[in-house]
Coordinates of C-alpha atoms and ligand atoms in Angstrom, one line a residue:
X1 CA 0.7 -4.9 138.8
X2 CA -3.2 -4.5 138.6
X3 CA -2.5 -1.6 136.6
X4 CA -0.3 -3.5 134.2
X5 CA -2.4 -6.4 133.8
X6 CA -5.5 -4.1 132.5
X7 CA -3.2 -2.1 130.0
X8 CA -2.3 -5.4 128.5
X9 CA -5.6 -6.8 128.5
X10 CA -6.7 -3.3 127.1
X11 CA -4.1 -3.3 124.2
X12 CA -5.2 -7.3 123.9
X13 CA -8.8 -5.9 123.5
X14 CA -7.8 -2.8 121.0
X15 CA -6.1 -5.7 118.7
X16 CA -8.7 -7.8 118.6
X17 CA -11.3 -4.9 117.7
X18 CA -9.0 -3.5 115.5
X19 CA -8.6 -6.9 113.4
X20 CA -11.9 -7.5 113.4
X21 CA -12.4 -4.3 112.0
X22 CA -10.0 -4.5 109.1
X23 CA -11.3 -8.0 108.2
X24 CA -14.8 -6.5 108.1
X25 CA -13.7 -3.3 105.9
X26 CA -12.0 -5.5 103.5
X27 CA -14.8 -7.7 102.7
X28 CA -17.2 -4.9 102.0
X29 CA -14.5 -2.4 100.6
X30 CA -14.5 -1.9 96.8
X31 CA -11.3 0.6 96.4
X32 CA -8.1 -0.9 95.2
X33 CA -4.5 0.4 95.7
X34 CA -2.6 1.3 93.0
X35 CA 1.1 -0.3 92.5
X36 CA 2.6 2.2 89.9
X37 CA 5.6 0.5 88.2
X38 CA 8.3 2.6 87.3
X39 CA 8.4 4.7 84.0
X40 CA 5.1 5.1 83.4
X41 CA 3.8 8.6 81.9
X42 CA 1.5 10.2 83.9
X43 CA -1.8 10.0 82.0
X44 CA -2.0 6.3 82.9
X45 CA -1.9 7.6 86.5
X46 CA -5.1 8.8 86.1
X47 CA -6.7 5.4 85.9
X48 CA -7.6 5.4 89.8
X49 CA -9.3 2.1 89.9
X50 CA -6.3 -0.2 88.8
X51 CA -4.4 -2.5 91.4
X52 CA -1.4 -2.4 89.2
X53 CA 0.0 -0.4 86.2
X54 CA 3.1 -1.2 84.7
X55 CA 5.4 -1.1 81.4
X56 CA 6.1 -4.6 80.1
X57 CA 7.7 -3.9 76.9
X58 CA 6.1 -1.4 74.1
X59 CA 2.8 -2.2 76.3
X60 CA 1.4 -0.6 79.6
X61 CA -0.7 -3.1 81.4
X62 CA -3.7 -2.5 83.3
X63 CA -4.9 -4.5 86.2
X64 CA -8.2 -4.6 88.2
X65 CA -10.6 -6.2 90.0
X66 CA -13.7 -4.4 87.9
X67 CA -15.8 -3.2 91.0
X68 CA -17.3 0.1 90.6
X69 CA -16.5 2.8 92.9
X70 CA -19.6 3.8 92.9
X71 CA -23.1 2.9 94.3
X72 CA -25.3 1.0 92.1
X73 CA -28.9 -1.1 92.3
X74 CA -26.9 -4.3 90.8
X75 CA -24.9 -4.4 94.3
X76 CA -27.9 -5.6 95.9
X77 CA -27.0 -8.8 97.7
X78 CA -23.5 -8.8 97.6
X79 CA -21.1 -9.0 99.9
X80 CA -20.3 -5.0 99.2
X81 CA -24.1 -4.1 99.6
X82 CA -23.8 -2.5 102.7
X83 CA -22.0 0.6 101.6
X84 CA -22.7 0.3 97.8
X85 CA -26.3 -0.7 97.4
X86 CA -28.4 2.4 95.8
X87 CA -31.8 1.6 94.9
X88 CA -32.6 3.0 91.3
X89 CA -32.6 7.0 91.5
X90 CA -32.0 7.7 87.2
X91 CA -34.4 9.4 84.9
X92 CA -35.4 6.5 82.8
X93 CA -39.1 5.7 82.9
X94 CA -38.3 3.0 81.1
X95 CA -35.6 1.4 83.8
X96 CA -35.6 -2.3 84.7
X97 CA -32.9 -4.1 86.4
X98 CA -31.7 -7.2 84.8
X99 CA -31.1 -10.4 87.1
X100 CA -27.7 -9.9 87.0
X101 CA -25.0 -8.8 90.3
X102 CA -22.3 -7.2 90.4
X103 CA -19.2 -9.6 91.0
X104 CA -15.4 -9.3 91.4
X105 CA -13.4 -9.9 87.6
X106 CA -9.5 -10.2 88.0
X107 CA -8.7 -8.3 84.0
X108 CA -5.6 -7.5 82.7
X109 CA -5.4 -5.1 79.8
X110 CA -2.2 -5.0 77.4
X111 CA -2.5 -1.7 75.7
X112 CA -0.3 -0.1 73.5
X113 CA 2.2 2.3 74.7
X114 CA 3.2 4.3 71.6
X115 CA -0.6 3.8 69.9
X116 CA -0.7 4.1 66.4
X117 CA -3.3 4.0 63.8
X118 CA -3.3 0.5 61.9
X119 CA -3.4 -0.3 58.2
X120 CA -6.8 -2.3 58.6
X121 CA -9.5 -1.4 61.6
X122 CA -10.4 -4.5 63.5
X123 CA -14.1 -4.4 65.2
X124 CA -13.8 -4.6 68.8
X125 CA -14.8 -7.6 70.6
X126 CA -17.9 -8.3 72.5
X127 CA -16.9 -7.8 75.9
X128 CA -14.2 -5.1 77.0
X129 CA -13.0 -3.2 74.3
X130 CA -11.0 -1.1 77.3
X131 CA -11.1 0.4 80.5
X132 CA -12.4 2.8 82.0
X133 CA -10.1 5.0 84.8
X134 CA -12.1 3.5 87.7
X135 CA -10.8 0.0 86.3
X136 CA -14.3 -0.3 84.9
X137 CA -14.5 -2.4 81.6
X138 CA -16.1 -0.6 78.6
X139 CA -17.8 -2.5 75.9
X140 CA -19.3 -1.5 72.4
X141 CA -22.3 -0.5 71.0
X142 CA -23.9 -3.8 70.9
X143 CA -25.8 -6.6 72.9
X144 CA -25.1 -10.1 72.3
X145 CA -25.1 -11.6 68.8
X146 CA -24.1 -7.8 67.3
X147 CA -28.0 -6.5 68.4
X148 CA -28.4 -2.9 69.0
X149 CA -28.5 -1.8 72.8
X150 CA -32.2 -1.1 72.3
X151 CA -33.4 -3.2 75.2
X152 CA -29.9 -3.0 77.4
X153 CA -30.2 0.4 78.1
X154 CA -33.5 -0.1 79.9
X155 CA -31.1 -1.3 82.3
X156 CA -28.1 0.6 82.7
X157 CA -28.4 2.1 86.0
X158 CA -28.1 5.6 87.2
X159 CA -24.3 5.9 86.5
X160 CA -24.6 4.5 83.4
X161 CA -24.0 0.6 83.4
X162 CA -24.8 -2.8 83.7
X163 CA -23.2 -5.9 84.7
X164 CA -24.1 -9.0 82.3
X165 CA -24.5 -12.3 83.5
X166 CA -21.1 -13.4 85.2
X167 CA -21.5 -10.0 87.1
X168 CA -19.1 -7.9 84.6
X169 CA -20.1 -4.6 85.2
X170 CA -19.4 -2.4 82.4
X171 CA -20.3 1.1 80.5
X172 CA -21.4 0.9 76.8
X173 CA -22.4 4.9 77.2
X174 CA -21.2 7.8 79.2
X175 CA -20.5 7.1 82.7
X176 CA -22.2 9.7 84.6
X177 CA -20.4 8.8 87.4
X178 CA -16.9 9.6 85.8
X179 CA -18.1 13.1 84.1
X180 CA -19.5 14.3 87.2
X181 CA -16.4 13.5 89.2
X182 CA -13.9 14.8 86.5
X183 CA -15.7 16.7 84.1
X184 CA -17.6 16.3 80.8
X185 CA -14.4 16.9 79.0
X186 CA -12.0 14.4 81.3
X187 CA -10.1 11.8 80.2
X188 CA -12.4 8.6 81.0
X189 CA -10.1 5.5 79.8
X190 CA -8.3 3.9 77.1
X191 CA -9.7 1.4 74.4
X192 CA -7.4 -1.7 73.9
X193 CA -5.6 0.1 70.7
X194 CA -4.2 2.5 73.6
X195 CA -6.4 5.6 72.3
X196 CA -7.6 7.5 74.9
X197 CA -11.5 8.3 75.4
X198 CA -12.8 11.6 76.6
X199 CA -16.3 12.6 77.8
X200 CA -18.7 14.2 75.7
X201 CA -17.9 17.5 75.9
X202 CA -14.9 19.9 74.2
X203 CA -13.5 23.2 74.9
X204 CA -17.0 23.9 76.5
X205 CA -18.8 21.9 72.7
X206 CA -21.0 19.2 73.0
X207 CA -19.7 16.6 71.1
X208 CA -21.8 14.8 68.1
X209 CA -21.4 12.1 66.3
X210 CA -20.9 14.5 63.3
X211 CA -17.9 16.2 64.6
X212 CA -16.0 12.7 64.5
X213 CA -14.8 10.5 61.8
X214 CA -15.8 6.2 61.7
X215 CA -14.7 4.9 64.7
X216 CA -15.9 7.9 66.7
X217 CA -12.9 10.2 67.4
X218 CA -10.8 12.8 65.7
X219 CA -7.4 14.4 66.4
X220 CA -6.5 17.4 68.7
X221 CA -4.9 18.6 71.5
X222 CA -5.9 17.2 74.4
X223 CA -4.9 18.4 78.4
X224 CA -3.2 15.4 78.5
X225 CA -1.2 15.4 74.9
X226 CA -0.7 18.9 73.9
X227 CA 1.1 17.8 70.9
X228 CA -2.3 16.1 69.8
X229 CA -3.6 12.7 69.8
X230 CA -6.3 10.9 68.0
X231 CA -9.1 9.8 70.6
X232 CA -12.4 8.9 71.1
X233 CA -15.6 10.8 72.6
X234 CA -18.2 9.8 74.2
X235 CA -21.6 11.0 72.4
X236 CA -25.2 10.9 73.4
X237 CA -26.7 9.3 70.7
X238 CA -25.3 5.7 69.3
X239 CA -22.4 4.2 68.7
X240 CA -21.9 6.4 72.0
X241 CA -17.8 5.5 72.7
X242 CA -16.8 3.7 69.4
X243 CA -18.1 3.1 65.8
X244 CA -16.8 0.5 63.1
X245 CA -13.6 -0.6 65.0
X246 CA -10.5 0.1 66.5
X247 CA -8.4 3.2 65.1
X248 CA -5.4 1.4 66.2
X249 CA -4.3 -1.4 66.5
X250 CA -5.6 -3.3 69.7
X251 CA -3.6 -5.0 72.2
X252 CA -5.3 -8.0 74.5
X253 CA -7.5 -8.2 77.5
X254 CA -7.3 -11.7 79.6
X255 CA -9.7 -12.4 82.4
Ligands
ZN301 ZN1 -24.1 -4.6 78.5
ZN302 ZN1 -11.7 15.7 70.9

């Protein structure tokens, strides 16, 4: 009877840690689960940090929260800075952390699924002009008001972003992160006209900003489209992802 009584109080016990547990992890835990609706091809499977892709029509929609995988200075303070705080480690003498935090963004991106080049090249937005595959938004080659990134970069931290002021983080350059973890040549997102972006190198070439046409890609065989497909490339120098506009034709982002 004893006996009994302290294996229930035990399991009573395990519960109680383990819940406690759980709520803890979840509060400081910045992976997300990806729901993978049916039909859709497996390049978009590569976007990791998503909590739901799916086909909605001639569109595949992207959803995530927008919290980087990995560490970064600008977690400092938040609820996640127990495990993803890093103190500034990069090469820029220059660094200097802008006010900003990180903070959770609920995005949706609409993206073509059949992308296609359009008959007049829109400029992408400020703000995401598409996402990265650790559900990171990417944004352009400019600050507010169209400025260049001069001063912005000073403050892109060691894996290559920055979050602006309602705690977006977001890559306007290579994310170091991403092209140490799956190569200099891996597929690193998608911009909004569906046209995939790859890091900066190719078949073992650096890409430059000379090897690609206006709005900073070119057409080729890729590992992921044999057959060819027009994308983007990340470059060293600026525009660094895109130049004068989509290729395409975008679809939407809603936060
Ligand atoms: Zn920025
Ligand atoms: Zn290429």
């Amino acid at each position: 009877m004893k006996a009994k009584l302290f294996l229930a109080s035990s399991i009573a016990l395990l519960t109680i840690i383990i819940c406690a547990c759980k709520k803890n992890s979840s509060n400081t835990d910045t992976s997300t689960v990806t729901n993978i609706g049916a039909n859709v091809p497996d390049v978009y499977k590569k976007i990791y940090g998503a909590t739901d892709i799916y086909i909605e029509g001639d569109f595949v929609v992207i959803k995530a929260k927008n919290l980087p995988d990995h560490k970064s200075p600008y977690y400092q303070g938040t609820q996640w800075a127990s495990t993803k705080y890093e103190a500034y480690n990069g090469t820029n003498p220059n660094w200097q952390q802008n006010p900003n935090t990180i903070a959770e963004n609920d995005a949706t991106y609409k993206i073509p699924l059949h992308p296609a080049v359009a008959a007049s090249h829109a400029s992408t937005p400020l703000g995401a002009m598409g996402v990265a595959i650790n559900g990171i938004a990417i944004f352009n080659q400019y600050a507010a008001m169209r400025a260049p990134l001069t001063n912005e970069i000073n403050g892109f931290d060691q894996y290559g972003g920055h979050p602006q002021l309602s705690g977006v983080y977001h890559y306007h350059a290579e994310p170091f992160y991403l092209t140490s973890t799956k190569g200099k040549d891996a597929l690193i997102g998608f911009l909004l006209d569906g046209f995939p972006v790859y890091g900066p190198t190719e078949n073992s070439k650096t890409i430059t900003n000379a090897d690609l046409d206006v709005y900073h890609g070119h057409t080729t065989a890729t590992a992921d489209y044999p057959n060819g497909i027009y994308h983007y490339h990340i470059t060293s120098a600026d525009p660094y992802i895109n130049g004068n506009g989509f290729y395409g034709t975008p679809g939407t982002i809603s936060q």
